[in-house]
Coordinates of C-alpha atoms in Angstrom, one line a residue:
M723 CA 82.0 15.2 -0.7
N724 CA 84.9 15.0 1.7
S725 CA 85.9 11.4 2.4
K726 CA 87.1 12.4 5.9
L727 CA 83.7 13.6 6.7
I728 CA 81.8 10.6 5.2
S729 CA 84.0 8.2 7.1
K730 CA 82.9 9.7 10.4
L731 CA 79.3 8.7 9.6
H732 CA 80.3 5.1 10.3
G733 CA 81.8 5.1 13.7
K734 CA 72.6 24.4 13.1
P735 CA 65.4 62.9 14.6
L736 CA 63.0 60.0 14.3
G737 CA 60.1 58.1 16.1
A738 CA 58.6 54.4 16.9
A739 CA 55.7 52.0 17.3
T740 CA 54.5 48.4 17.8
A741 CA 54.7 46.7 21.1
L742 CA 57.3 47.8 23.5
L743 CA 58.2 45.8 26.4
F744 CA 60.2 46.5 29.4
G745 CA 62.3 44.3 31.6
A746 CA 60.2 41.3 31.5
T747 CA 57.4 43.0 29.6
L748 CA 56.1 41.0 26.7
C749 CA 54.0 42.8 24.2
V750 CA 50.3 42.0 24.8
A751 CA 47.6 43.8 22.9
Q752 CA 43.9 44.1 23.3
D753 CA 41.2 43.6 20.8
D754 CA 39.1 46.7 20.1
D755 CA 35.9 45.0 21.0
L756 CA 36.9 42.3 23.5
A757 CA 39.2 42.7 26.4
I758 CA 41.2 39.6 25.7
V759 CA 44.9 39.0 25.6
E760 CA 46.2 38.6 22.0
L761 CA 48.7 35.7 22.1
P762 CA 51.4 35.8 19.5
E763 CA 52.2 32.5 17.9
L764 CA 55.4 30.9 19.0
S765 CA 56.6 30.9 15.4
V766 CA 56.3 34.7 15.2
S767 CA 59.9 36.1 15.3
S768 CA 61.0 32.4 15.3
S769 CA 62.2 33.0 18.9
H770 CA 61.2 29.5 20.1
T771 CA 60.9 31.0 23.6
A772 CA 58.1 32.2 25.7
T773 CA 59.7 35.1 27.6
V774 CA 61.0 37.2 24.6
E775 CA 61.9 40.2 26.8
P776 CA 64.4 40.2 29.7
A777 CA 63.7 40.9 33.4
S778 CA 67.1 42.6 33.9
T779 CA 67.2 45.4 31.4
Y780 CA 65.5 46.6 28.2
G781 CA 65.3 44.3 25.2
A782 CA 67.9 44.0 22.5
P783 CA 68.2 41.7 19.4
V784 CA 70.2 39.2 21.5
S785 CA 67.4 39.0 24.1
R786 CA 65.3 36.8 21.8
L787 CA 68.0 34.1 21.8
E788 CA 68.2 33.2 25.4
L789 CA 66.9 29.7 26.3
N790 CA 66.2 29.1 22.6
P791 CA 66.5 25.3 21.8
Q792 CA 68.5 26.0 18.7
I793 CA 70.9 28.5 20.2
D794 CA 73.2 28.4 23.3
L795 CA 73.6 31.9 24.7
Q796 CA 76.6 31.8 27.1
V797 CA 76.1 34.8 29.4
R798 CA 78.4 37.0 31.3
N799 CA 76.6 39.4 33.7
I800 CA 73.3 39.4 31.7
A801 CA 72.6 38.4 28.1
E802 CA 72.3 42.0 27.0
A803 CA 75.6 42.9 28.7
Q804 CA 77.9 40.3 27.1
G805 CA 76.5 37.1 25.6
D806 CA 78.4 34.6 23.4
V807 CA 76.1 33.0 20.9
S808 CA 76.9 29.4 20.0
I809 CA 75.0 27.3 17.4
R810 CA 75.1 23.5 17.4
G811 CA 78.3 23.3 19.5
G812 CA 80.2 25.9 17.6
I813 CA 81.9 28.8 19.4
F814 CA 80.8 32.5 19.4
E815 CA 83.3 33.3 16.6
N816 CA 81.4 30.9 14.3
T817 CA 78.1 32.8 14.6
G818 CA 77.1 35.7 12.4
F819 CA 74.4 38.3 12.7
R820 CA 72.8 39.4 9.5
V821 CA 70.5 42.4 9.1
G822 CA 69.0 42.7 5.7
A823 CA 71.5 41.3 3.2
A824 CA 74.7 42.1 5.2
T825 CA 76.4 40.3 8.1
V826 CA 77.2 42.9 10.7
M827 CA 80.7 42.0 11.8
D828 CA 83.2 43.0 14.5
P829 CA 86.7 42.4 13.3
Q830 CA 88.3 42.4 16.8
T831 CA 86.4 39.6 18.5
G832 CA 83.2 37.6 18.3
H833 CA 82.4 38.8 21.9
Y834 CA 81.1 42.0 20.2
F835 CA 79.1 40.4 17.3
A836 CA 75.8 41.0 19.1
E837 CA 76.5 44.7 19.8
I838 CA 73.9 45.9 17.4
P839 CA 72.2 49.2 18.5
I840 CA 68.8 48.5 16.9
A841 CA 65.5 48.4 18.8
P842 CA 64.1 44.9 18.6
E843 CA 60.7 46.2 17.3
M844 CA 62.4 47.5 14.2
L845 CA 63.4 44.0 13.2
D846 CA 61.6 40.9 12.1
G847 CA 63.1 37.6 13.2
P848 CA 65.3 36.1 14.3
R849 CA 65.6 33.3 11.7
L850 CA 68.4 30.8 12.1
L851 CA 70.5 29.9 9.0
V852 CA 72.5 26.7 9.2
A853 CA 73.8 24.1 6.8
G854 CA 73.2 25.1 3.1
D855 CA 71.3 28.3 4.1
N856 CA 74.3 29.5 6.1
A857 CA 76.7 28.5 3.3
L858 CA 74.6 30.6 0.9
G859 CA 73.8 33.6 3.1
G860 CA 76.4 33.7 5.9
F861 CA 79.6 35.8 5.8
N862 CA 82.7 34.8 7.8
S863 CA 80.5 32.7 10.1
S864 CA 81.2 29.0 9.5
V865 CA 78.5 27.4 11.6
G866 CA 75.4 29.6 11.6
T867 CA 73.9 33.0 11.1
I868 CA 71.2 34.8 13.2
D869 CA 69.1 36.5 10.5
F870 CA 67.0 39.6 10.9
S871 CA 65.0 41.7 8.4
W872 CA 63.5 45.2 8.7
S873 CA 59.9 45.4 9.9
E874 CA 57.3 47.7 8.4
I875 CA 56.7 50.9 10.4
E876 CA 53.2 51.2 11.9
E877 CA 51.9 54.4 13.4
G878 CA 51.8 54.6 17.2
G879 CA 54.0 54.6 20.2
N880 CA 55.0 53.0 23.5
A881 CA 56.4 53.9 26.8
A882 CA 57.7 51.5 29.5
L883 CA 59.4 51.6 32.8
G884 CA 60.5 49.0 35.3
F885 CA 62.4 48.4 38.6
G886 CA 63.7 45.4 40.5
D887 CA 66.0 44.2 43.2
N888 CA 69.7 44.8 42.9
S889 CA 68.9 48.5 42.4
L890 CA 67.6 47.8 38.9
N891 CA 65.7 50.4 36.9
F892 CA 65.1 50.8 33.2
Q893 CA 62.9 53.0 30.9
R894 CA 62.0 53.0 27.2
L895 CA 60.2 55.4 24.9
R896 CA 59.3 54.8 21.2
Q897 CA 57.2 56.7 18.7
A898 CA 56.4 56.1 15.0
A899 CA 54.6 58.1 12.5
I900 CA 53.5 57.8 8.8
L901 CA 54.6 61.1 7.3
S902 CA 52.8 60.8 4.0
R903 CA 50.9 58.2 2.0
D904 CA 49.7 57.9 -1.6
E905 CA 48.3 55.1 -3.7
S906 CA 51.7 53.4 -4.3
S907 CA 53.9 54.3 -1.4
S908 CA 54.3 55.7 2.1
W909 CA 57.0 57.4 4.2
G910 CA 57.4 56.6 7.8
I911 CA 59.7 57.6 10.7
E912 CA 60.5 55.8 13.9
A913 CA 62.7 56.5 16.9
E914 CA 63.5 54.9 20.3
V915 CA 65.5 55.7 23.4
S916 CA 66.2 53.2 26.2
R917 CA 68.3 53.2 29.4
S918 CA 69.1 50.8 32.2
E919 CA 71.2 50.5 35.3
S920 CA 71.7 48.0 38.1
A921 CA 74.1 47.1 40.9
G922 CA 74.0 43.5 39.5
S923 CA 72.9 40.1 40.8
I924 CA 76.4 39.5 42.3
E925 CA 79.0 41.8 43.8
N926 CA 80.9 43.8 41.2
G927 CA 78.3 42.9 38.6
D928 CA 76.8 46.3 37.8
H929 CA 75.7 47.7 34.5
N930 CA 74.7 51.1 32.9
F931 CA 73.3 51.1 29.4
V932 CA 71.8 53.6 27.0
R933 CA 70.6 53.2 23.4
Y934 CA 69.3 55.6 20.8
S935 CA 68.0 54.3 17.4
G936 CA 65.9 55.7 14.6
R937 CA 65.1 55.1 11.0
L938 CA 63.3 56.6 8.0
Q939 CA 61.4 54.2 5.8
R940 CA 59.8 54.3 2.3
L941 CA 57.3 51.5 1.7
G942 CA 56.2 50.8 -1.8
E943 CA 53.8 48.2 -3.3
D944 CA 56.7 45.8 -3.9
S945 CA 59.7 47.4 -2.2
Q946 CA 60.9 48.7 1.1
T947 CA 63.8 51.1 1.8
D948 CA 65.2 51.8 5.3
L949 CA 67.8 54.3 6.4
F950 CA 68.9 53.6 10.0
I951 CA 71.1 55.4 12.5
G952 CA 71.8 53.9 16.0
Y953 CA 74.1 54.4 18.9
Q954 CA 74.6 52.6 22.2
S955 CA 76.9 53.0 25.2
K956 CA 77.3 50.2 27.7
Y957 CA 79.3 49.8 30.9
L958 CA 79.4 46.3 32.4
A959 CA 81.4 44.9 35.3
W960 CA 81.8 41.2 36.3
P961 CA 84.3 39.2 38.3
E962 CA 86.6 37.3 35.9
L963 CA 84.7 38.8 32.9
Y964 CA 87.2 37.7 30.3
A965 CA 90.3 36.7 32.1
A966 CA 89.2 33.7 34.3
P967 CA 90.5 32.1 36.4
Y968 CA 92.5 34.9 37.9
G969 CA 89.9 36.3 40.3
S970 CA 90.0 39.9 39.2
P971 CA 87.0 42.4 39.3
E972 CA 86.9 43.3 35.6
S973 CA 84.9 45.7 33.5
D974 CA 84.3 46.6 29.9
E975 CA 83.0 49.9 28.5
V976 CA 81.8 49.7 24.9
R977 CA 80.3 52.3 22.5
T978 CA 78.8 51.2 19.2
S979 CA 77.6 53.3 16.3
L980 CA 75.8 51.9 13.2
I981 CA 74.5 53.5 10.0
M982 CA 72.7 51.2 7.6
L983 CA 70.9 51.6 4.3
N984 CA 68.7 48.7 3.1
H985 CA 66.5 48.2 0.1
S986 CA 64.4 45.1 -0.7
Q987 CA 62.6 44.5 -3.9
D988 CA 60.0 41.9 -4.8
N989 CA 59.8 41.2 -8.6
G990 CA 56.9 38.8 -8.3
S991 CA 57.3 35.7 -10.5
E992 CA 60.8 36.9 -11.6
G993 CA 62.3 36.7 -8.1
N994 CA 63.5 39.1 -5.5
W995 CA 66.6 40.9 -4.2
E996 CA 67.8 42.9 -1.3
A997 CA 70.9 45.1 -0.9
T998 CA 72.5 46.5 2.3
A999 CA 75.3 48.9 3.0
Y1000 CA 76.5 49.9 6.5
Y1001 CA 79.2 51.6 8.5
R1002 CA 79.9 50.4 12.1
R1003 CA 82.3 51.9 14.7
H1004 CA 82.9 50.1 17.9
H1005 CA 85.1 51.3 20.8
D1006 CA 85.9 49.3 23.9
H1007 CA 88.0 49.8 27.0
Y1008 CA 88.5 46.7 29.0
L1009 CA 90.0 46.8 32.5
F1010 CA 91.4 43.7 34.1
N1011 CA 91.0 45.6 37.4
R1012 CA 87.9 47.8 37.2
F1013 CA 89.2 50.1 39.9
A1014 CA 92.4 51.0 37.9
L1015 CA 90.6 53.6 35.9
D1016 CA 93.7 55.1 34.3
N1017 CA 94.9 51.8 32.8
R1018 CA 94.8 51.8 29.0
S1019 CA 96.4 48.4 28.3
F1020 CA 93.3 47.2 26.5
V1021 CA 91.7 50.1 24.5
H1022 CA 90.4 49.2 21.0
E1023 CA 88.5 50.9 18.2
T1024 CA 87.4 49.2 15.0
E1025 CA 85.6 50.5 11.9
V1026 CA 83.9 48.4 9.3
S1027 CA 82.3 49.4 6.0
A1028 CA 80.4 46.8 4.1
A1029 CA 78.0 46.3 1.3
A1030 CA 76.0 43.1 0.3
I1031 CA 73.4 41.9 -2.0
K1032 CA 71.3 38.7 -2.0
G1033 CA 68.5 37.4 -4.1
V1034 CA 66.7 34.8 -6.2
R1035 CA 66.3 35.1 -9.9
V1036 CA 63.9 32.9 -11.8
L1037 CA 65.6 31.8 -15.0
G1038 CA 62.8 29.5 -16.4
D1039 CA 60.4 26.8 -15.6
G1040 CA 61.9 24.8 -12.8
L1041 CA 65.1 26.7 -12.6
K1042 CA 66.1 29.7 -10.4
L1043 CA 69.4 31.2 -9.3
N1044 CA 70.2 31.9 -5.6
Y1045 CA 73.0 34.4 -5.1
M1046 CA 74.8 36.4 -2.4
A1047 CA 77.8 38.7 -2.3
Q1048 CA 79.3 40.8 0.4
V1049 CA 82.4 43.0 0.5
A1050 CA 83.8 44.5 3.7
A1051 CA 86.8 46.6 4.8
D1052 CA 87.9 47.1 8.4
E1053 CA 90.6 48.8 10.4
I1054 CA 91.6 48.8 14.1
E1055 CA 93.4 51.2 16.4
S1056 CA 94.5 49.5 19.6
T1057 CA 96.9 49.8 22.5
K1058 CA 97.4 46.0 22.3
L1059 CA 96.5 44.5 18.9
E1060 CA 98.8 46.2 16.4
N1061 CA 101.6 43.6 16.2
S1062 CA 100.5 41.9 13.0
F1063 CA 98.3 44.0 10.7
T1064 CA 95.6 46.7 11.4
S1065 CA 93.3 46.5 8.4
R1066 CA 91.8 43.8 6.2
N1067 CA 89.5 43.5 3.2
Y1068 CA 87.0 40.6 2.8
L1069 CA 85.0 39.2 -0.1
K1070 CA 82.4 36.5 -0.4
V1071 CA 80.4 35.5 -3.5
T1072 CA 78.0 32.6 -3.6
V1073 CA 76.1 31.3 -6.6
A1074 CA 73.7 28.3 -6.2
P1075 CA 71.3 27.3 -9.0
E1076 CA 68.2 25.5 -7.8
Y1077 CA 66.4 22.9 -10.0
L1078 CA 62.9 21.7 -9.6
L1079 CA 63.2 18.0 -10.3
L1080 CA 59.6 16.9 -9.6
S1081 CA 56.4 18.9 -9.3
G1082 CA 53.0 17.5 -8.6
D1083 CA 49.7 18.7 -7.1
D1084 CA 51.0 18.5 -3.5
E1085 CA 54.6 17.4 -3.9
S1086 CA 57.9 18.7 -5.1
V1087 CA 61.6 17.7 -5.1
S1088 CA 64.3 20.3 -5.6
L1089 CA 68.1 20.3 -5.8
R1090 CA 70.2 23.3 -4.9
A1091 CA 73.9 23.2 -5.7
G1092 CA 76.6 25.8 -6.0
L1093 CA 79.9 27.3 -5.0
S1094 CA 81.2 30.0 -2.6
L1095 CA 84.4 32.0 -2.9
D1096 CA 85.8 33.5 0.4
D1097 CA 88.8 35.8 0.0
S1098 CA 90.8 38.3 2.0
N1099 CA 93.9 40.4 1.3
R1100 CA 95.5 39.0 4.5
N1101 CA 94.6 35.3 4.2
S1102 CA 94.4 32.6 1.6
S1103 CA 91.2 32.3 -0.4
Q1104 CA 88.8 29.3 -0.2
V1105 CA 86.3 27.8 -2.7
S1106 CA 83.6 25.8 -1.0
P1107 CA 80.7 23.7 -2.4
L1108 CA 77.2 23.4 -1.2
A1109 CA 74.4 21.1 -2.2
D1110 CA 71.0 20.1 -0.7
L1111 CA 68.1 17.9 -1.9
S1112 CA 64.7 18.6 -0.4
W1113 CA 61.3 16.9 -0.8
E1114 CA 58.2 18.7 0.2
R1115 CA 54.8 17.1 0.4
G1116 CA 51.9 19.2 1.8
N1117 CA 53.2 20.8 5.0
D1118 CA 56.0 18.2 5.3
R1119 CA 59.6 18.8 4.3
Y1120 CA 62.6 16.4 4.3
Y1121 CA 66.1 17.3 3.2
V1122 CA 69.7 16.2 3.1
S1123 CA 72.5 18.8 2.9
F1124 CA 76.3 19.1 2.5
A1125 CA 78.0 22.5 2.8
Q1126 CA 81.5 23.8 3.3
T1127 CA 82.2 27.2 4.8
S1128 CA 85.2 29.1 5.9
Q1129 CA 86.3 32.1 8.0
V1130 CA 89.3 34.0 9.3
A1131 CA 90.2 34.9 12.9
G1132 CA 89.7 38.3 14.5
Y1133 CA 92.4 40.8 15.6
T1134 CA 92.4 39.6 19.3
A1135 CA 93.4 36.1 18.0
V1136 CA 96.1 37.2 15.5
G1137 CA 97.1 40.8 16.3
G1138 CA 98.4 40.8 19.8
A1139 CA 101.5 39.7 21.6
T1140 CA 102.2 35.9 21.8
S1141 CA 102.4 36.1 25.6
G1142 CA 100.6 37.9 28.4
L1143 CA 97.0 37.8 29.5
F1144 CA 95.6 37.1 26.0
A1145 CA 98.2 35.4 23.9
S1146 CA 97.6 35.9 20.2
N1147 CA 98.9 33.6 17.4
P1148 CA 99.8 35.4 14.1
N1149 CA 100.2 32.0 12.4
L1150 CA 96.5 30.9 12.7
E1151 CA 95.2 29.3 9.6
R1152 CA 91.9 30.0 7.8
E1153 CA 89.1 27.9 9.4
V1154 CA 87.3 25.4 7.1
T1155 CA 84.0 23.8 8.2
Q1156 CA 82.2 20.9 6.5
N1157 CA 78.6 20.1 7.5
L1158 CA 76.6 17.0 6.5
E1159 CA 73.1 16.7 7.8
A1160 CA 69.6 15.3 7.2
G1161 CA 66.4 16.7 8.6
A1162 CA 62.6 16.9 8.5
A1163 CA 59.8 19.2 9.5
F1164 CA 56.1 18.1 9.7
T1165 CA 52.8 18.5 11.4
R1166 CA 50.8 15.6 12.9
L1167 CA 47.7 15.6 15.2
G1168 CA 48.1 19.2 16.2
W1169 CA 51.9 18.9 16.9
T1170 CA 54.6 20.6 14.8
F1171 CA 57.9 18.7 14.7
S1172 CA 61.4 19.4 13.4
A1173 CA 64.4 17.2 13.6
A1174 CA 68.0 17.3 12.3
A1175 CA 71.0 15.1 12.6
F1176 CA 74.4 16.5 11.6
L1177 CA 78.0 15.7 11.4
R1178 CA 80.4 18.7 11.3
R1179 CA 84.2 18.7 10.7
D1180 CA 86.0 21.9 11.8
D1181 CA 89.6 22.1 10.5
D1182 CA 91.9 24.7 12.1
L1183 CA 89.1 26.1 14.3
V1184 CA 90.5 28.9 16.5
D1185 CA 90.0 28.3 20.2
W1186 CA 91.2 30.0 23.4
T1187 CA 92.9 27.5 25.6
F1188 CA 94.5 27.1 29.0
S1189 CA 97.8 25.3 29.9
Y1190 CA 99.2 24.5 33.3
E1191 CA 102.6 25.3 31.8
S1192 CA 101.5 28.9 31.2
P1193 CA 98.7 29.5 33.7
S1194 CA 98.8 33.3 33.4
A1195 CA 97.6 33.3 29.7
R1196 CA 94.7 32.4 27.6
S1197 CA 96.2 31.3 24.3
A1198 CA 94.7 31.2 20.7
R1199 CA 95.3 27.8 19.2
N1200 CA 94.1 25.9 16.1
V1201 CA 92.2 22.7 16.7
D1202 CA 90.5 20.1 14.5
I1203 CA 87.1 19.0 15.9
D1204 CA 84.5 16.5 14.8
T1205 CA 81.0 17.3 16.1
R1206 CA 78.0 14.9 16.0
G1207 CA 74.6 16.2 16.9
V1208 CA 70.9 15.6 17.0
E1209 CA 68.3 18.4 17.4
L1210 CA 64.6 17.8 18.0
I1211 CA 61.9 20.5 18.4
A1212 CA 58.2 20.1 19.0
S1213 CA 55.3 22.5 19.7
T1214 CA 51.5 22.3 20.2
R1215 CA 48.6 24.1 21.8
I1216 CA 46.5 22.3 24.5
G1217 CA 43.5 24.3 25.6
Q1218 CA 44.7 27.8 26.6
V1219 CA 48.4 26.8 26.8
D1220 CA 51.0 26.8 24.0
F1221 CA 53.9 24.4 24.6
L1222 CA 57.3 24.3 22.9
G1223 CA 60.2 22.0 23.7
G1224 CA 63.6 21.1 22.3
V1225 CA 66.3 18.5 22.9
T1226 CA 69.9 18.8 21.6
L1227 CA 72.5 16.1 22.0
L1228 CA 76.2 16.8 21.1
D1229 CA 79.4 14.9 21.1
K1230 CA 82.9 16.0 20.0
D1231 CA 86.3 14.6 19.2
E1232 CA 89.2 17.1 19.2
A1233 CA 92.8 17.2 18.2
Y1234 CA 94.9 20.2 19.1
E1235 CA 98.1 21.0 17.3
D1236 CA 99.7 22.0 20.6
E1237 CA 99.8 19.1 23.0
T1238 CA 100.3 21.4 26.0
V1239 CA 96.6 22.4 25.9
D1240 CA 94.9 21.3 29.2
A1241 CA 91.5 23.0 28.9
S1242 CA 89.4 24.9 26.4
F1243 CA 87.4 28.0 27.2
Y1244 CA 85.1 27.8 24.2
A1245 CA 85.4 25.0 21.7
L1246 CA 84.9 22.3 24.4
N1247 CA 82.4 24.3 26.4
Y1248 CA 79.2 22.7 25.2
A1249 CA 76.2 20.9 26.5
K1250 CA 76.3 17.2 25.8
A1251 CA 72.6 17.1 26.6
R1252 CA 70.3 20.2 26.6
V1253 CA 66.5 20.2 27.1
T1254 CA 64.3 23.3 26.8
A1255 CA 60.6 23.7 27.6
A1256 CA 58.5 26.8 27.1
A1257 CA 54.9 27.5 27.9
I1258 CA 52.5 30.4 27.4
W1259 CA 49.3 30.2 29.4
N1260 CA 46.3 32.5 29.0
A1261 CA 45.1 32.2 32.6
T1262 CA 42.2 34.6 32.1
E1263 CA 41.1 37.2 29.6
Q1264 CA 43.6 39.7 31.0
I1265 CA 46.4 37.5 32.6
Q1266 CA 49.1 35.7 30.7
V1267 CA 51.9 33.6 32.2
R1268 CA 55.1 32.8 30.3
V1269 CA 57.8 30.4 31.4
D1270 CA 61.0 29.1 29.9
N1271 CA 63.0 26.3 31.3
E1272 CA 66.4 24.8 30.4
Y1273 CA 68.3 21.8 31.7
R1274 CA 71.8 21.1 30.5
K1275 CA 74.5 18.6 31.2
Q1276 CA 77.8 20.2 30.2
R1277 CA 81.0 18.5 29.2
E1278 CA 83.5 18.4 32.1
N1279 CA 86.0 21.2 32.2
V1280 CA 88.8 21.7 34.8
L1281 CA 88.3 25.4 34.7
R1282 CA 84.6 25.3 35.7
E1283 CA 84.3 25.8 39.5
S1284 CA 80.6 25.1 39.6
G1285 CA 78.9 21.8 38.8
D1286 CA 78.5 20.5 35.2
S1287 CA 74.7 20.5 35.2
A1288 CA 72.2 23.3 35.6
F1289 CA 68.5 24.0 35.5
F1290 CA 67.3 27.6 34.6
T1291 CA 63.8 29.0 34.8
H1292 CA 62.7 32.4 33.5
L1293 CA 59.1 33.4 34.4
G1294 CA 56.9 36.3 33.5
I1295 CA 53.3 37.3 34.5
Y1296 CA 51.5 39.9 32.4
Y1297 CA 48.2 41.8 33.2
A1298 CA 46.4 43.7 30.5
V1299 CA 44.4 46.4 32.5
P1300 CA 40.9 46.3 31.1
E1301 CA 39.9 49.8 32.3
I1302 CA 42.8 51.4 30.4
E1303 CA 43.3 50.2 26.8
G1304 CA 47.0 49.6 26.0
L1305 CA 48.2 49.5 29.6
E1306 CA 50.0 46.4 30.8
L1307 CA 51.6 45.5 34.2
N1308 CA 54.1 42.8 34.6
A1309 CA 56.3 40.9 37.0
S1310 CA 59.3 38.8 35.9
I1311 CA 62.1 36.8 37.3
E1312 CA 65.3 35.4 35.7
N1313 CA 67.1 32.4 37.1
L1314 CA 64.3 31.5 39.5
W1315 CA 66.3 28.9 41.3
K1316 CA 69.5 31.0 41.8
E1317 CA 71.5 28.5 39.7
D1318 CA 75.2 29.4 40.0
F1319 CA 76.3 27.4 37.0
Q1320 CA 79.3 28.9 35.2
E1321 CA 78.2 29.3 31.6
V1322 CA 81.8 30.2 30.6
P1323 CA 84.3 28.1 32.5
G1324 CA 85.8 30.1 35.4
V1325 CA 83.4 33.0 35.0
P1326 CA 81.0 33.3 38.0
G1327 CA 77.4 32.5 37.2
R1328 CA 74.7 35.1 37.4
G1329 CA 72.3 35.5 40.3
R1330 CA 68.6 35.8 40.4
Q1331 CA 66.9 39.0 39.1
M1332 CA 63.3 40.1 39.8
S1333 CA 61.6 43.1 38.2
F1334 CA 58.2 44.8 38.0
G1335 CA 57.1 47.1 35.2
A1336 CA 54.4 48.8 33.2
S1337 CA 54.1 49.5 29.5
Y1338 CA 51.6 51.6 27.7
V1339 CA 50.9 51.3 24.0
W1340 CA 49.0 53.9 22.0

């Protein structure tokens, strides 16, 4: 175990079905016999939020992350437009998105990691991988991974539409069908189309989105195979979208295509495995001045091909092998980022035996320990250890974990000019992260609790910085950071109300290699204290109220033009019409108090958005 880290201890053509929601629509079903609202448990999809669907557009995988106590979603425009996902004080580049066994990566920049054109209903999750779980299952994501799996297709369909202030309107249609079924397997097909447009909650904050997604699924007694094809096109505008603090009306037009094949296999007492292969193409055209339509200074297209496998193999009594491997190859065509290299290959392999040290009637102690190899043809390789000890007794779990991870920087950081609006740095080192933590999860007196305390050391983290000596540029720089954090989450049900709350406390010490750095856009943009509170209230048999709240106290930043504290509230009211089975009406609002907090320093905060909608499930 690293002595540097320990010393710090002394001083995270195809159809659809299942519940579709729109805008702020949250899926509410009715019992066949009783006209009562069916309330999903908070743990379902592990969202840790009440309002799972947005009020400002149709839902996306990233929608489930907003106001989540474990995840800090730093929003430009709206979450579904451009949201940077930060975990436990890391930056957006440190967060991976895994679907099946493979992390879906964008080699240009982490700003596009969440550009995944999959309808949320096709996915189970998200689940958060941190510490040893991220070291085992993550790929080029040194702090955490948002983990999704493929859901089982159910026959049926949905339609939804909504409208709101700021000229908002959006629509969705999904249909799913079981094509054939026998004693051992079934074939299903699912497809979805969604669109959305709005003038935006502030001037020059408009968007126009469309998504098409479909899949074919074979479901066996102990296996599932999915073939997915998806495409989305998004236009989003926002003042100072990426190039704050220069005051320009900016825009970004992105197009993302994804083809994925996934197979999961359950071998019973022998273990399980899952394999994934995908191809992703992403095109973006960024304009510093949205009205200069002919400007092609920032046009990029990336392609990624990847394959991965993960699983658990039981080797004997009290011994099993956890493993994961992913290979990926990418290339970029760019008007700006071809100064260093334009293609890269990646490899990660992790092997972690797990030993059952103690097993009783209601108690067990296990030790998992192993190694990861990260390699690239453009960077040095890195071997990293992981080890965790866990004690489970009944529904209680206690653990201590040490894990090392590493990753390499994207093309925006290493492939561009060393001056200009976005100043790259071809000499950036491989990032290495070490995380030491202890945690617990238990249930007492109707309350479910989880807690974690961690210490993380990031060596050569890549940050984007500001200097008064070069005020016209954002510059990529390596920085060493020590992060200390505590995370507490609790949930319960009282009467007809489900409650869930979270508290996160963070503190950092940083050392930049370049002493001219005066401010940080990302690495030091974190909440020193963050409190979330969610509630789901079954007001009547047909009416449900869902509310999410967040208070944060951000670290001071000279680039932030708003205050350093904020209070956000998202609210949704849902009415299941008893006379028409499957019909739901809804009213939703995001940013109830019109909080103008700059979630990214220098980037204007979003305004308030209200919407009304209807969804029908058959």
